[in-house]
Amino acid sequence: MDPRDPAGDPFEKHPYLPVSPLTSAQMMYIAGETQDTSDETTTLIESIIHGQVVHMLTTANDLALRRGARLFTVADLIFQFRHNTPRVDRLRTFLTWKAIRKTVKDADDKDALAAADDEPDVDDGAGAGAIKAIPAVHLPWDLASFFAEQPPDSDDAATATAADALTSGASLEKLRRDDERTRTMTVDEYATWSEYRHASFTWRKVKRFRAWAGLGVIADHRAGDDVLDVLGFVTSEMVKRLTAEAMAVQAREGLGVHVVAVAAATATATAAREKTTAGGLFGGARGEREAVAARHVRVAFQRLQCVPKKRRALLVGTRLPRREELQLVRWLSAVMSGVWLT
């Protein structure tokens, strides 16, 4: 499916589809998959992401019930990947920028009302200070939340914390990767990349996303929370991470490393792989890289489901059963994964 062809999106023609395959293709394009992916691949990715969202909502609802609350909050979602520092930092940056835009918009609205009323007593310094103050994103497990009373300079400390989130290592690393990726792009390619980099399952599809994810059935939240924004951000990141891992699996397959997927590869795929690996001095010319297939996505998801060693318990010689539960798609740095991420 070509993400650059808006007419080829069956999302608008068939309202029963859960999410738009074109949106998945756009997020895969940002992750580095510039080839036309098949409908089977995009459907498989959407199915995996749907399972991840249902798992997150179920866990968030359980956490809210433990507190005695009927509705879950954004903190219940972030708590599930609180140990994933890069993802939390990126989410803090995302929420901070959203709060900044809202603050600036409110300040502009107040200035417009003041200009319409011709009030000469408006304090311009207070308005400028309100815009300069960066809203901080507080989480219940932050150090400041352990104490009932806050020091007098807590506002300055919160502003400094929010500023650190905007210039965190994860944000700077993302900017560096984006600059490296777009350095050799043409004008048209960069325009396409700039358009697709904001693709999300929740953008202009809030009602459909709520029905697809099960919000209101599995769990529910307050209307004013940023739950949909957080879910849209996390699902977009999961699609990119899964695509990058699938491309790494495809690269290993091209180097002669046999990949065993859940479904056996067909003879056509085997012949294409042998044609791709035919290199060397007397080998044929390498053609254009093929698009990521469904088998690559399956193997990538299996690899991402492996529990890190630091989270494993030594159960050798014991009778304790191993709990095999669904793991959230982790975020790894480019150094650890060996591929470019977004």
Short mmCIF file of C-alpha atoms in Angstrom, two decimals:
data_model
loop_
_atom_site.label_atom_id
_atom_site.label_comp_id
_atom_site.label_asym_id
_atom_site.label_seq_id
_atom_site.Cartn_x
_atom_site.Cartn_y
_atom_site.Cartn_z
CA MET A 1 0.00 0.00 0.00
CA ASP A 2 1.40 3.36 -1.07
CA PRO A 3 1.12 5.88 1.82
CA ARG A 4 1.43 8.71 -0.68
CA ASP A 5 -1.81 7.76 -2.44
CA PRO A 6 -4.74 9.21 -0.47
CA ALA A 7 -7.22 7.75 -2.97
CA GLY A 8 -6.09 4.24 -2.11
CA ASP A 9 -7.16 4.44 1.52
CA PRO A 10 -10.10 2.05 2.09
CA PHE A 11 -10.67 3.65 5.49
CA GLU A 12 -13.02 6.24 4.03
CA LYS A 13 -14.92 3.73 1.86
CA HIS A 14 -15.44 0.99 4.44
CA PRO A 15 -16.50 2.36 7.85
CA TYR A 16 -16.24 -1.06 9.50
CA LEU A 17 -12.45 -1.04 9.39
CA PRO A 18 -10.99 -0.38 12.87
CA VAL A 19 -8.21 2.02 11.89
CA SER A 20 -6.81 3.42 8.68
CA PRO A 21 -4.22 1.21 6.91
CA LEU A 22 -2.93 4.39 5.29
CA THR A 23 -2.05 5.77 8.74
CA SER A 24 -0.06 2.63 9.56
CA ALA A 25 1.77 2.90 6.25
CA GLN A 26 2.64 6.54 6.98
CA MET A 27 4.10 5.68 10.39
CA MET A 28 6.07 2.83 8.82
CA TYR A 29 7.38 5.33 6.26
CA ILE A 30 8.73 7.53 9.06
CA ALA A 31 10.42 4.48 10.62
CA GLY A 32 12.31 3.87 7.38
CA GLU A 33 10.03 1.57 5.38
CA THR A 34 9.71 3.58 2.15
CA GLN A 35 8.52 0.63 0.03
CA ASP A 36 4.87 -0.19 -0.62
CA THR A 37 3.81 -2.58 2.11
CA SER A 38 1.11 -5.18 1.59
CA ASP A 39 -2.30 -5.12 3.24
CA GLU A 40 -1.36 -8.28 5.15
CA THR A 41 1.59 -6.52 6.77
CA THR A 42 -0.34 -3.42 7.80
CA THR A 43 -3.25 -5.53 9.08
CA LEU A 44 -0.87 -7.64 11.17
CA ILE A 45 0.75 -4.53 12.67
CA GLU A 46 -2.65 -3.06 13.52
CA SER A 47 -3.66 -6.36 15.15
CA ILE A 48 -0.50 -6.35 17.28
CA ILE A 49 -1.02 -2.72 18.30
CA HIS A 50 -4.66 -3.46 19.14
CA GLY A 51 -3.55 -6.21 21.52
CA GLN A 52 -1.06 -3.83 23.11
CA VAL A 53 -3.72 -1.14 23.61
CA VAL A 54 -6.20 -3.60 25.13
CA HIS A 55 -3.48 -4.83 27.50
CA MET A 56 -2.62 -1.26 28.54
CA LEU A 57 -6.25 -0.33 29.16
CA THR A 58 -6.91 -3.51 31.16
CA THR A 59 -3.85 -2.91 33.33
CA ALA A 60 -4.73 0.77 33.78
CA ASN A 61 -8.25 -0.18 34.86
CA ASP A 62 -6.84 -2.66 37.40
CA LEU A 63 -4.51 0.01 38.80
CA ALA A 64 -7.42 2.44 39.13
CA LEU A 65 -9.56 -0.16 40.92
CA ARG A 66 -6.75 -0.75 43.41
CA ARG A 67 -6.92 2.95 44.28
CA GLY A 68 -10.68 2.74 44.61
CA ALA A 69 -11.23 4.89 41.52
CA ARG A 70 -13.71 4.13 38.78
CA LEU A 71 -11.86 6.00 36.04
CA PHE A 72 -8.19 5.61 35.16
CA THR A 73 -5.83 8.49 34.51
CA VAL A 74 -2.80 9.24 32.36
CA ALA A 75 -0.55 8.22 35.24
CA ASP A 76 -2.02 4.70 35.13
CA LEU A 77 -0.84 4.40 31.53
CA ILE A 78 2.62 5.87 32.08
CA PHE A 79 3.11 3.74 35.20
CA GLN A 80 3.19 0.62 33.04
CA PHE A 81 6.41 1.71 31.31
CA ARG A 82 7.83 3.91 34.08
CA HIS A 83 11.18 2.07 33.91
CA ASN A 84 11.52 2.89 30.22
CA THR A 85 13.24 6.24 30.74
CA PRO A 86 13.57 7.29 27.06
CA ARG A 87 9.87 6.70 26.43
CA VAL A 88 8.83 8.57 29.59
CA ASP A 89 11.12 11.48 28.67
CA ARG A 90 9.69 11.67 25.18
CA LEU A 91 6.16 11.56 26.58
CA ARG A 92 7.00 14.32 29.07
CA THR A 93 8.30 16.42 26.18
CA PHE A 94 5.14 15.71 24.17
CA LEU A 95 2.83 16.69 27.04
CA THR A 96 4.97 19.73 27.91
CA TRP A 97 4.76 21.08 24.37
CA LYS A 98 1.01 20.51 24.37
CA ALA A 99 0.69 22.46 27.64
CA ILE A 100 2.86 25.26 26.21
CA ARG A 101 0.66 25.57 23.12
CA LYS A 102 -2.45 25.67 25.30
CA THR A 103 -0.89 28.33 27.56
CA VAL A 104 0.15 30.50 24.63
CA LYS A 105 -3.28 30.13 23.03
CA ASP A 106 -5.02 31.15 26.25
CA ALA A 107 -2.67 34.13 26.59
CA ASP A 108 -3.39 35.20 23.01
CA ASP A 109 -7.13 34.93 23.63
CA LYS A 110 -6.82 37.10 26.74
CA ASP A 111 -4.81 39.69 24.80
CA ALA A 112 -7.44 39.72 22.06
CA LEU A 113 -10.23 40.27 24.59
CA ALA A 114 -8.23 43.02 26.29
CA ALA A 115 -7.63 44.76 22.97
CA ALA A 116 -11.32 44.51 22.10
CA ASP A 117 -12.34 46.02 25.44
CA ASP A 118 -9.71 48.80 25.19
CA GLU A 119 -8.48 48.24 28.74
CA PRO A 120 -5.32 50.29 29.42
CA ASP A 121 -4.72 48.58 32.78
CA VAL A 122 -3.57 45.27 31.31
CA ASP A 123 -0.30 44.12 32.87
CA ASP A 124 1.87 43.11 29.91
CA GLY A 125 4.61 41.89 32.22
CA ALA A 126 2.31 39.37 33.86
CA GLY A 127 1.23 38.02 30.50
CA ALA A 128 4.81 37.64 29.32
CA GLY A 129 5.74 35.90 32.55
CA ALA A 130 2.83 33.51 32.16
CA ILE A 131 4.04 32.56 28.69
CA LYS A 132 7.67 32.18 29.81
CA ALA A 133 6.67 29.81 32.62
CA ILE A 134 6.95 26.30 31.18
CA PRO A 135 4.17 24.03 32.47
CA ALA A 136 5.58 21.01 34.26
CA VAL A 137 4.30 17.46 33.87
CA HIS A 138 4.06 15.89 37.34
CA LEU A 139 3.85 12.15 37.89
CA PRO A 140 2.73 10.53 41.18
CA TRP A 141 6.04 8.70 41.63
CA ASP A 142 8.19 11.82 41.23
CA LEU A 143 10.23 12.82 44.25
CA ALA A 144 8.26 16.03 44.80
CA SER A 145 5.01 14.09 45.17
CA PHE A 146 6.32 12.27 48.26
CA PHE A 147 5.89 15.39 50.39
CA ALA A 148 2.68 17.20 51.28
CA GLU A 149 4.37 20.62 51.54
CA GLN A 150 6.47 22.06 48.76
CA PRO A 151 9.30 24.61 49.22
CA PRO A 152 8.67 28.24 48.19
CA ASP A 153 10.78 27.84 45.04
CA SER A 154 8.92 24.74 43.88
CA ASP A 155 7.49 26.59 40.87
CA ASP A 156 10.97 27.49 39.66
CA ALA A 157 12.10 23.91 40.19
CA ALA A 158 9.10 22.61 38.25
CA THR A 159 9.87 25.02 35.41
CA ALA A 160 13.49 23.84 35.40
CA THR A 161 12.33 20.23 35.31
CA ALA A 162 10.07 20.96 32.35
CA ALA A 163 12.93 22.74 30.59
CA ASP A 164 15.15 19.72 31.19
CA ALA A 165 12.47 17.51 29.62
CA LEU A 166 12.56 19.65 26.48
CA THR A 167 16.35 19.27 26.26
CA SER A 168 16.66 15.72 27.54
CA GLY A 169 19.00 13.21 26.00
CA ALA A 170 16.14 11.35 24.33
CA SER A 171 14.88 14.54 22.65
CA LEU A 172 18.34 15.55 21.47
CA GLU A 173 19.00 12.04 20.18
CA LYS A 174 15.74 12.12 18.23
CA LEU A 175 16.64 15.47 16.69
CA ARG A 176 20.05 14.13 15.70
CA ARG A 177 18.54 11.04 14.07
CA ASP A 178 15.94 13.11 12.21
CA ASP A 179 18.66 15.42 10.93
CA GLU A 180 20.75 12.46 9.81
CA ARG A 181 17.81 10.85 8.04
CA THR A 182 16.61 13.97 6.23
CA ARG A 183 20.06 15.22 5.23
CA THR A 184 20.04 13.53 1.80
CA MET A 185 16.32 13.95 1.07
CA THR A 186 15.00 15.90 -1.86
CA VAL A 187 12.46 18.68 -1.47
CA ASP A 188 9.54 16.38 -2.31
CA GLU A 189 10.79 13.62 -0.01
CA TYR A 190 11.21 16.05 2.87
CA ALA A 191 7.72 17.45 2.30
CA THR A 192 6.31 13.91 2.43
CA TRP A 193 8.34 13.10 5.53
CA SER A 194 7.19 16.29 7.27
CA GLU A 195 3.57 15.43 6.52
CA TYR A 196 3.81 11.83 7.72
CA ARG A 197 5.80 12.44 10.88
CA HIS A 198 2.64 13.58 12.69
CA ALA A 199 0.59 10.53 11.70
CA SER A 200 -1.37 9.00 14.56
CA PHE A 201 -4.28 6.63 15.07
CA THR A 202 -6.12 9.32 17.04
CA TRP A 203 -5.69 12.26 14.65
CA ARG A 204 -9.20 13.22 13.46
CA LYS A 205 -10.37 9.69 14.27
CA VAL A 206 -11.14 9.97 17.98
CA LYS A 207 -14.57 8.32 17.86
CA ARG A 208 -13.35 5.44 15.71
CA PHE A 209 -10.25 4.95 17.86
CA ARG A 210 -12.34 4.81 21.03
CA ALA A 211 -14.52 2.09 19.52
CA TRP A 212 -11.48 0.22 18.18
CA ALA A 213 -9.56 0.35 21.47
CA GLY A 214 -12.56 -0.43 23.67
CA LEU A 215 -12.60 2.82 25.64
CA GLY A 216 -15.83 2.92 27.57
CA VAL A 217 -16.12 -0.88 27.49
CA ILE A 218 -12.79 -2.15 28.84
CA ALA A 219 -12.06 1.00 30.82
CA ASP A 220 -12.98 4.67 30.81
CA HIS A 221 -11.36 7.98 31.72
CA ARG A 222 -12.30 11.55 32.49
CA ALA A 223 -13.18 13.71 29.52
CA GLY A 224 -10.51 16.33 30.23
CA ASP A 225 -7.55 13.95 30.50
CA ASP A 226 -4.84 13.53 27.87
CA VAL A 227 -5.49 9.79 27.62
CA LEU A 228 -6.21 9.81 23.89
CA ASP A 229 -3.10 11.90 23.20
CA VAL A 230 -0.95 9.53 25.26
CA LEU A 231 -2.41 6.46 23.55
CA GLY A 232 -1.91 8.03 20.14
CA PHE A 233 1.70 8.89 20.99
CA VAL A 234 2.52 5.45 22.41
CA THR A 235 0.84 3.51 19.58
CA SER A 236 2.66 5.60 16.98
CA GLU A 237 5.94 4.87 18.74
CA MET A 238 5.10 1.16 18.89
CA VAL A 239 4.44 1.01 15.15
CA LYS A 240 7.76 2.70 14.42
CA ARG A 241 9.62 0.46 16.85
CA LEU A 242 8.02 -2.67 15.41
CA THR A 243 8.81 -1.53 11.86
CA ALA A 244 12.44 -0.80 12.73
CA GLU A 245 12.81 -4.22 14.34
CA ALA A 246 11.17 -5.88 11.32
CA MET A 247 13.63 -4.10 9.03
CA ALA A 248 16.47 -5.38 11.20
CA VAL A 249 15.09 -8.92 10.86
CA GLN A 250 14.89 -8.45 7.11
CA ALA A 251 18.50 -7.22 7.03
CA ARG A 252 19.65 -10.29 8.97
CA GLU A 253 17.72 -12.46 6.54
CA GLY A 254 19.51 -10.78 3.66
CA LEU A 255 22.88 -11.59 5.23
CA GLY A 256 22.07 -15.30 5.14
CA VAL A 257 20.72 -15.65 8.68
CA HIS A 258 17.67 -17.89 8.39
CA VAL A 259 14.64 -16.49 10.18
CA VAL A 260 11.94 -18.92 11.31
CA ALA A 261 8.58 -17.19 11.46
CA VAL A 262 5.31 -18.40 12.88
CA ALA A 263 4.07 -19.24 9.40
CA ALA A 264 6.43 -21.07 7.04
CA ALA A 265 7.84 -18.93 4.26
CA THR A 266 6.54 -19.68 0.82
CA ALA A 267 8.67 -20.80 -2.10
CA THR A 268 8.29 -17.39 -3.69
CA ALA A 269 9.69 -15.66 -0.61
CA THR A 270 12.58 -18.14 -0.49
CA ALA A 271 13.43 -17.54 -4.14
CA ALA A 272 13.29 -13.78 -3.59
CA ARG A 273 15.59 -14.11 -0.57
CA GLU A 274 18.11 -16.16 -2.56
CA LYS A 275 18.01 -13.57 -5.30
CA THR A 276 18.61 -10.79 -2.78
CA THR A 277 21.55 -12.57 -1.14
CA ALA A 278 23.25 -13.26 -4.47
CA GLY A 279 26.13 -10.83 -4.21
CA GLY A 280 29.88 -10.84 -4.45
CA LEU A 281 32.18 -10.45 -7.43
CA PHE A 282 30.24 -12.71 -9.81
CA GLY A 283 26.80 -12.23 -8.29
CA GLY A 284 24.02 -10.43 -10.01
CA ALA A 285 23.24 -6.81 -9.35
CA ARG A 286 21.22 -6.20 -6.23
CA GLY A 287 17.76 -4.91 -6.94
CA GLU A 288 15.67 -2.55 -4.89
CA ARG A 289 14.99 -3.66 -1.34
CA GLU A 290 11.71 -5.46 -0.95
CA ALA A 291 9.09 -4.24 1.46
CA VAL A 292 8.87 -5.70 4.95
CA ALA A 293 6.71 -8.81 4.90
CA ALA A 294 4.36 -10.20 7.52
CA ARG A 295 6.86 -12.87 8.55
CA HIS A 296 9.39 -10.17 9.42
CA VAL A 297 6.82 -8.43 11.61
CA ARG A 298 5.98 -11.70 13.41
CA VAL A 299 9.62 -12.42 14.19
CA ALA A 300 10.18 -8.80 15.25
CA PHE A 301 7.27 -8.98 17.68
CA GLN A 302 8.59 -12.26 19.09
CA ARG A 303 11.98 -10.63 19.68
CA LEU A 304 10.40 -7.63 21.37
CA GLN A 305 8.44 -9.94 23.67
CA CYS A 306 11.63 -11.33 25.20
CA VAL A 307 12.02 -10.20 28.80
CA PRO A 308 15.35 -8.43 29.48
CA LYS A 309 17.82 -10.32 31.63
CA LYS A 310 17.74 -7.72 34.39
CA ARG A 311 14.01 -8.42 34.83
CA ARG A 312 14.32 -12.19 34.92
CA ALA A 313 14.23 -14.16 38.16
CA LEU A 314 16.48 -17.13 38.82
CA LEU A 315 13.94 -19.95 38.82
CA VAL A 316 16.43 -22.77 38.22
CA GLY A 317 15.70 -25.65 40.59
CA THR A 318 12.45 -24.18 41.88
CA ARG A 319 8.84 -25.13 41.36
CA LEU A 320 7.66 -21.58 40.77
CA PRO A 321 5.75 -21.31 37.48
CA ARG A 322 6.89 -18.84 34.89
CA ARG A 323 4.35 -16.16 34.09
CA GLU A 324 4.00 -15.73 30.36
CA GLU A 325 2.15 -12.44 29.91
CA LEU A 326 2.03 -9.91 27.15
CA GLN A 327 4.92 -7.43 27.20
CA LEU A 328 4.67 -3.88 25.92
CA VAL A 329 6.78 -3.08 22.88
CA ARG A 330 9.91 -1.67 24.42
CA TRP A 331 11.85 1.38 23.34
CA LEU A 332 15.55 0.77 22.73
CA SER A 333 18.21 3.27 21.78
CA ALA A 334 19.80 3.19 18.35
CA VAL A 335 23.05 1.91 19.86
CA MET A 336 21.33 -1.12 21.44
CA SER A 337 19.11 -2.02 18.50
CA GLY A 338 21.56 -1.23 15.71
CA VAL A 339 18.91 0.51 13.58
CA TRP A 340 17.63 4.05 13.29
CA LEU A 341 14.54 4.79 15.31
CA THR A 342 12.17 7.72 15.45
#
